Amino acid sequence: MKHILSIIFLFTTVLGFAQNKNEVSIESLLKDMVDRDVVARFPSTNFRLKQESSYNRASTTPQDSVGWFNNHDFNSKDDDHNFIRTEEKNGQKEWVLMDHVGPGAIVRTWMPFLSANKPDTDIEIKIYLDGNEEPALQGNMLGLLDGTGLIPFPLAHQSLRSAVSFFPIPYAKSCKITTTQRPFFYQFTYREYDDYTPIKTFTKDDFDKTLPLTKEVGELLLAPKNTMKGEDVSFSAKLKSKKEKSIKLPEGNAAVRELSIKLDNYKNPDVTRTVILKIEFDGEPTVWCPLGDFFGNGIGLHPFQGWYRTVSEDGTMICRWVMPYQKTGKISIVNIGETTVNVDLKATVGQWNWDSESMYFNAAWKGQYPVATRPFSDWNYITIKGRGVYVGDALTVMNPVERWWGEGDERIYVDGEDFPSIFGTGTEDYYAYSWGGKSNEFYEHPFHAQPRSHIFNKLNKKPKDFKGKNTSGYSTETRTRALDVMPFSSSLKLDMEVWSWTDCEMGYGVGMYWYGDKQTTSNRVPDEKEALNVPPLPKNFPNE
């Protein structure tokens, strides 16, 4: 009998350990945030990314073009109802912005300044978890989520005129978010887990206990580097027009851990559009993308630093996406431009244990010039068929006029849904800033950046006395994902609304990044003709 009890005790102890090991918690999510291997595998703990936002509720179907392209994606007066409902609690009215029932985790929040030049508010935000009457988190609507309050920088921060947080807030049963006054714009992005997923709900005590880990994660995000050892393969080549140079990767089960490319000359900004990166894994092409769009700096050299990519001032472009393969790999550089370029390339290839959840890294590109701004339209970034995880993009827009161009909302459909589960409130909001017409300066963060807007970038900072709202010329916005990756089982469709204040013709170019099975396909194919169709800068554009 004693022996049987010992076996039972051992079994329950092991079972309990297994459950704790697989439990979703603040700690597990923080660790996943800086584990690049995690995004290269289909999630073992199944979830779908969802979002609550202040999108205009008149948008119900694309067949109603008036309602679908209604631009009033906020609440500015009492008869606006771009939120869920209002409630009264202890005699105080509260506006409900999110009310999710089931296990989940908030992984991204975005709220703009109520006034473009005033980062303050007296509105309180309350986050209620698991049906509790008292909020698990409460504070100033902006200060709680902008890195100046409880959640430290860089997990929360002030981007351009916005409060943005990536700090994970898990919950086992439900999450309700309210504000004490009418909300303005907002986005709350969350993971919706399968029922019975073991989750340790956020508490202030757990938050305090994980502060050392939070600090460590923040330091890693701000000083990104590849820490995995591997074998370096490289080449230096002089590529004449229409020529290609390739290098084979070490055979066998492995993964590219870091890829570095540098051109000898960026005086002609078109070079980052007309030099193409191609990658094949296990005999299948997975990457075809202009260098500027792949590394996130757009047309020309525009340095910035992020968790997955760094573009240095000396022209070195680095990506740290993990790119696994089973047997073979090949990286190629193609010069489709008219001018000879010198290219230095180095890839670090390390270990990878391929399993049923491993996926191939993909990157593709779409460009179009001209793009008419009237009538309003949804511009398809990409449509993917099969199983995979969407992990980021970089958009470059050529705007021929001074007025702001980016009111368009993202609309993302997963696994064939009729209405997008991700419905945004503006292109700049998708890229984690706000007040786009005024926010034309450079900024960077581990998961998003504006490497260029108008004539400004890291090398040419916007003067403090610049009062204009000029967003003409090239603007480049980029967003990469960690906890807010988007898994899909059968399909993903990402559209970005083209909504400019001016009836004109713009130029669009976007690089997209995702992981997928070998049989996963997309509607993007190599397009040399459009890559050479670089949108021209507007006449009388300022000298840079």
PDB file of N, CA and C in Angstrom, residues 78-126:
ATOM      1  N   ASP A  78     -20.835  62.727 -27.385  1.00  0.00           N
ATOM      2  CA  ASP A  78     -21.676  61.768 -26.673  1.00  0.00           C
ATOM      3  C   ASP A  78     -22.394  60.786 -27.585  1.00  0.00           C
ATOM      4  N   ASP A  79     -22.673  61.194 -28.818  1.00  0.00           N
ATOM      5  CA  ASP A  79     -23.392  60.254 -29.688  1.00  0.00           C
ATOM      6  C   ASP A  79     -22.448  59.353 -30.491  1.00  0.00           C
ATOM      7  N   ASP A  80     -21.134  59.399 -30.207  1.00  0.00           N
ATOM      8  CA  ASP A  80     -20.206  58.417 -30.765  1.00  0.00           C
ATOM      9  C   ASP A  80     -20.279  57.148 -29.925  1.00  0.00           C
ATOM     10  N   HIS A  81     -20.317  56.007 -30.571  1.00  0.00           N
ATOM     11  CA  HIS A  81     -20.419  54.738 -29.842  1.00  0.00           C
ATOM     12  C   HIS A  81     -19.409  53.717 -30.370  1.00  0.00           C
ATOM     13  N   ASN A  82     -18.158  54.166 -30.557  1.00  0.00           N
ATOM     14  CA  ASN A  82     -17.106  53.261 -31.010  1.00  0.00           C
ATOM     15  C   ASN A  82     -16.424  52.617 -29.806  1.00  0.00           C
ATOM     16  N   PHE A  83     -17.224  51.938 -29.016  1.00  0.00           N
ATOM     17  CA  PHE A  83     -16.795  51.176 -27.851  1.00  0.00           C
ATOM     18  C   PHE A  83     -17.876  50.133 -27.603  1.00  0.00           C
ATOM     19  N   ILE A  84     -17.746  49.327 -26.557  1.00  0.00           N
ATOM     20  CA  ILE A  84     -18.685  48.226 -26.361  1.00  0.00           C
ATOM     21  C   ILE A  84     -19.968  48.687 -25.688  1.00  0.00           C
ATOM     22  N   ARG A  85     -19.869  49.357 -24.537  1.00  0.00           N
ATOM     23  CA  ARG A  85     -21.055  49.801 -23.793  1.00  0.00           C
ATOM     24  C   ARG A  85     -20.593  50.687 -22.642  1.00  0.00           C
ATOM     25  N   THR A  86     -21.536  51.219 -21.905  1.00  0.00           N
ATOM     26  CA  THR A  86     -21.236  51.909 -20.655  1.00  0.00           C
ATOM     27  C   THR A  86     -21.878  51.153 -19.494  1.00  0.00           C
ATOM     28  N   GLU A  87     -21.268  51.275 -18.336  1.00  0.00           N
ATOM     29  CA  GLU A  87     -21.783  50.671 -17.111  1.00  0.00           C
ATOM     30  C   GLU A  87     -21.692  51.689 -15.985  1.00  0.00           C
ATOM     31  N   GLU A  88     -22.357  51.400 -14.888  1.00  0.00           N
ATOM     32  CA  GLU A  88     -22.219  52.238 -13.697  1.00  0.00           C
ATOM     33  C   GLU A  88     -21.714  51.373 -12.561  1.00  0.00           C
ATOM     34  N   LYS A  89     -20.671  51.829 -11.898  1.00  0.00           N
ATOM     35  CA  LYS A  89     -20.069  51.082 -10.796  1.00  0.00           C
ATOM     36  C   LYS A  89     -19.822  52.043  -9.632  1.00  0.00           C
ATOM     37  N   ASN A  90     -20.436  51.748  -8.506  1.00  0.00           N
ATOM     38  CA  ASN A  90     -20.323  52.597  -7.322  1.00  0.00           C
ATOM     39  C   ASN A  90     -20.682  54.049  -7.627  1.00  0.00           C
ATOM     40  N   GLY A  91     -21.718  54.206  -8.446  1.00  0.00           N
ATOM     41  CA  GLY A  91     -22.191  55.540  -8.784  1.00  0.00           C
ATOM     42  C   GLY A  91     -21.378  56.256  -9.836  1.00  0.00           C
ATOM     43  N   GLN A  92     -20.354  55.582 -10.397  1.00  0.00           N
ATOM     44  CA  GLN A  92     -19.509  56.198 -11.419  1.00  0.00           C
ATOM     45  C   GLN A  92     -19.705  55.496 -12.755  1.00  0.00           C
ATOM     46  N   LYS A  93     -19.821  56.264 -13.798  1.00  0.00           N
ATOM     47  CA  LYS A  93     -19.980  55.722 -15.135  1.00  0.00           C
ATOM     48  C   LYS A  93     -18.630  55.238 -15.665  1.00  0.00           C
ATOM     49  N   GLU A  94     -18.636  54.061 -16.288  1.00  0.00           N
ATOM     50  CA  GLU A  94     -17.425  53.530 -16.898  1.00  0.00           C
ATOM     51  C   GLU A  94     -17.726  53.100 -18.328  1.00  0.00           C
ATOM     52  N   TRP A  95     -16.783  53.392 -19.214  1.00  0.00           N
ATOM     53  CA  TRP A  95     -16.891  53.001 -20.616  1.00  0.00           C
ATOM     54  C   TRP A  95     -16.148  51.681 -20.816  1.00  0.00           C
ATOM     55  N   VAL A  96     -16.825  50.682 -21.344  1.00  0.00           N
ATOM     56  CA  VAL A  96     -16.222  49.366 -21.526  1.00  0.00           C
ATOM     57  C   VAL A  96     -15.581  49.291 -22.912  1.00  0.00           C
ATOM     58  N   LEU A  97     -14.274  49.063 -22.947  1.00  0.00           N
ATOM     59  CA  LEU A  97     -13.528  49.033 -24.204  1.00  0.00           C
ATOM     60  C   LEU A  97     -13.208  47.606 -24.648  1.00  0.00           C
ATOM     61  N   MET A  98     -13.133  46.703 -23.687  1.00  0.00           N
ATOM     62  CA  MET A  98     -12.846  45.293 -23.990  1.00  0.00           C
ATOM     63  C   MET A  98     -13.584  44.438 -22.973  1.00  0.00           C
ATOM     64  N   ASP A  99     -14.158  43.336 -23.428  1.00  0.00           N
ATOM     65  CA  ASP A  99     -14.859  42.428 -22.526  1.00  0.00           C
ATOM     66  C   ASP A  99     -14.745  41.020 -23.100  1.00  0.00           C
ATOM     67  N   HIS A 100     -13.616  40.383 -22.846  1.00  0.00           N
ATOM     68  CA  HIS A 100     -13.343  39.060 -23.391  1.00  0.00           C
ATOM     69  C   HIS A 100     -13.583  38.002 -22.335  1.00  0.00           C
ATOM     70  N   VAL A 101     -14.372  37.008 -22.666  1.00  0.00           N
ATOM     71  CA  VAL A 101     -14.638  35.887 -21.774  1.00  0.00           C
ATOM     72  C   VAL A 101     -13.871  34.674 -22.283  1.00  0.00           C
ATOM     73  N   GLY A 102     -13.063  34.096 -21.418  1.00  0.00           N
ATOM     74  CA  GLY A 102     -12.233  32.960 -21.782  1.00  0.00           C
ATOM     75  C   GLY A 102     -10.788  33.252 -21.431  1.00  0.00           C
ATOM     76  N   PRO A 103      -9.920  32.259 -21.551  1.00  0.00           N
ATOM     77  CA  PRO A 103      -8.505  32.475 -21.234  1.00  0.00           C
ATOM     78  C   PRO A 103      -7.810  33.329 -22.295  1.00  0.00           C
ATOM     79  N   GLY A 104      -6.924  34.218 -21.862  1.00  0.00           N
ATOM     80  CA  GLY A 104      -6.244  35.073 -22.822  1.00  0.00           C
ATOM     81  C   GLY A 104      -5.078  35.816 -22.199  1.00  0.00           C
ATOM     82  N   ALA A 105      -4.514  36.733 -22.978  1.00  0.00           N
ATOM     83  CA  ALA A 105      -3.422  37.574 -22.493  1.00  0.00           C
ATOM     84  C   ALA A 105      -3.361  38.834 -23.348  1.00  0.00           C
ATOM     85  N   ILE A 106      -3.400  39.982 -22.707  1.00  0.00           N
ATOM     86  CA  ILE A 106      -3.171  41.235 -23.430  1.00  0.00           C
ATOM     87  C   ILE A 106      -1.687  41.302 -23.776  1.00  0.00           C
ATOM     88  N   VAL A 107      -1.371  41.575 -25.050  1.00  0.00           N
ATOM     89  CA  VAL A 107       0.035  41.581 -25.475  1.00  0.00           C
ATOM     90  C   VAL A 107       0.454  42.893 -26.135  1.00  0.00           C
ATOM     91  N   ARG A 108      -0.493  43.787 -26.375  1.00  0.00           N
ATOM     92  CA  ARG A 108      -0.152  45.098 -26.931  1.00  0.00           C
ATOM     93  C   ARG A 108      -1.283  46.064 -26.639  1.00  0.00           C
ATOM     94  N   THR A 109      -0.951  47.255 -26.172  1.00  0.00           N
ATOM     95  CA  THR A 109      -1.949  48.309 -26.006  1.00  0.00           C
ATOM     96  C   THR A 109      -1.445  49.569 -26.696  1.00  0.00           C
ATOM     97  N   TRP A 110      -2.369  50.305 -27.258  1.00  0.00           N
ATOM     98  CA  TRP A 110      -2.030  51.578 -27.923  1.00  0.00           C
ATOM     99  C   TRP A 110      -3.127  52.582 -27.648  1.00  0.00           C
ATOM    100  N   MET A 111      -2.745  53.758 -27.169  1.00  0.00           N
ATOM    101  CA  MET A 111      -3.682  54.857 -26.974  1.00  0.00           C
ATOM    102  C   MET A 111      -2.945  56.159 -27.274  1.00  0.00           C
ATOM    103  N   PRO A 112      -3.550  57.060 -28.053  1.00  0.00           N
ATOM    104  CA  PRO A 112      -2.871  58.298 -28.422  1.00  0.00           C
ATOM    105  C   PRO A 112      -3.097  59.408 -27.400  1.00  0.00           C
ATOM    106  N   PHE A 113      -2.246  60.438 -27.471  1.00  0.00           N
ATOM    107  CA  PHE A 113      -2.513  61.647 -26.711  1.00  0.00           C
ATOM    108  C   PHE A 113      -3.866  62.209 -27.149  1.00  0.00           C
ATOM    109  N   LEU A 114      -4.626  62.761 -26.217  1.00  0.00           N
ATOM    110  CA  LEU A 114      -5.919  63.349 -26.564  1.00  0.00           C
ATOM    111  C   LEU A 114      -5.747  64.637 -27.348  1.00  0.00           C
ATOM    112  N   SER A 115      -4.606  65.292 -27.144  1.00  0.00           N
ATOM    113  CA  SER A 115      -4.220  66.458 -27.927  1.00  0.00           C
ATOM    114  C   SER A 115      -2.796  66.227 -28.397  1.00  0.00           C
ATOM    115  N   ALA A 116      -2.505  66.616 -29.630  1.00  0.00           N
ATOM    116  CA  ALA A 116      -1.235  66.235 -30.242  1.00  0.00           C
ATOM    117  C   ALA A 116      -0.020  66.646 -29.421  1.00  0.00           C
ATOM    118  N   ASN A 117      -0.099  67.744 -28.704  1.00  0.00           N
ATOM    119  CA  ASN A 117       1.069  68.262 -27.991  1.00  0.00           C
ATOM    120  C   ASN A 117       0.947  68.157 -26.473  1.00  0.00           C
ATOM    121  N   LYS A 118      -0.044  67.397 -25.983  1.00  0.00           N
ATOM    122  CA  LYS A 118      -0.248  67.292 -24.541  1.00  0.00           C
ATOM    123  C   LYS A 118      -0.327  65.822 -24.120  1.00  0.00           C
ATOM    124  N   PRO A 119       0.750  65.306 -23.539  1.00  0.00           N
ATOM    125  CA  PRO A 119       0.770  63.894 -23.154  1.00  0.00           C
ATOM    126  C   PRO A 119       0.149  63.641 -21.782  1.00  0.00           C
ATOM    127  N   ASP A 120      -0.924  64.368 -21.448  1.00  0.00           N
ATOM    128  CA  ASP A 120      -1.526  64.210 -20.136  1.00  0.00           C
ATOM    129  C   ASP A 120      -3.031  64.010 -20.261  1.00  0.00           C
ATOM    130  N   THR A 121      -3.614  63.416 -19.240  1.00  0.00           N
ATOM    131  CA  THR A 121      -5.056  63.209 -19.184  1.00  0.00           C
ATOM    132  C   THR A 121      -5.428  62.928 -17.742  1.00  0.00           C
ATOM    133  N   ASP A 122      -6.662  63.171 -17.376  1.00  0.00           N
ATOM    134  CA  ASP A 122      -7.137  62.798 -16.044  1.00  0.00           C
ATOM    135  C   ASP A 122      -8.059  61.582 -16.112  1.00  0.00           C
ATOM    136  N   ILE A 123      -8.112  60.919 -17.283  1.00  0.00           N
ATOM    137  CA  ILE A 123      -8.915  59.710 -17.432  1.00  0.00           C
ATOM    138  C   ILE A 123      -8.196  58.531 -16.787  1.00  0.00           C
ATOM    139  N   GLU A 124      -8.919  57.727 -16.022  1.00  0.00           N
ATOM    140  CA  GLU A 124      -8.382  56.522 -15.409  1.00  0.00           C
ATOM    141  C   GLU A 124      -8.753  55.303 -16.256  1.00  0.00           C
ATOM    142  N   ILE A 125      -7.843  54.342 -16.326  1.00  0.00           N
ATOM    143  CA  ILE A 125      -8.123  53.071 -16.981  1.00  0.00           C
ATOM    144  C   ILE A 125      -8.115  51.975 -15.922  1.00  0.00           C
ATOM    145  N   LYS A 126      -9.043  51.017 -16.058  1.00  0.00           N
ATOM    146  CA  LYS A 126      -9.154  49.922 -15.103  1.00  0.00           C
ATOM    147  C   LYS A 126      -9.185  48.595 -15.865  1.00  0.00           C
TER     148      LYS A 126
END
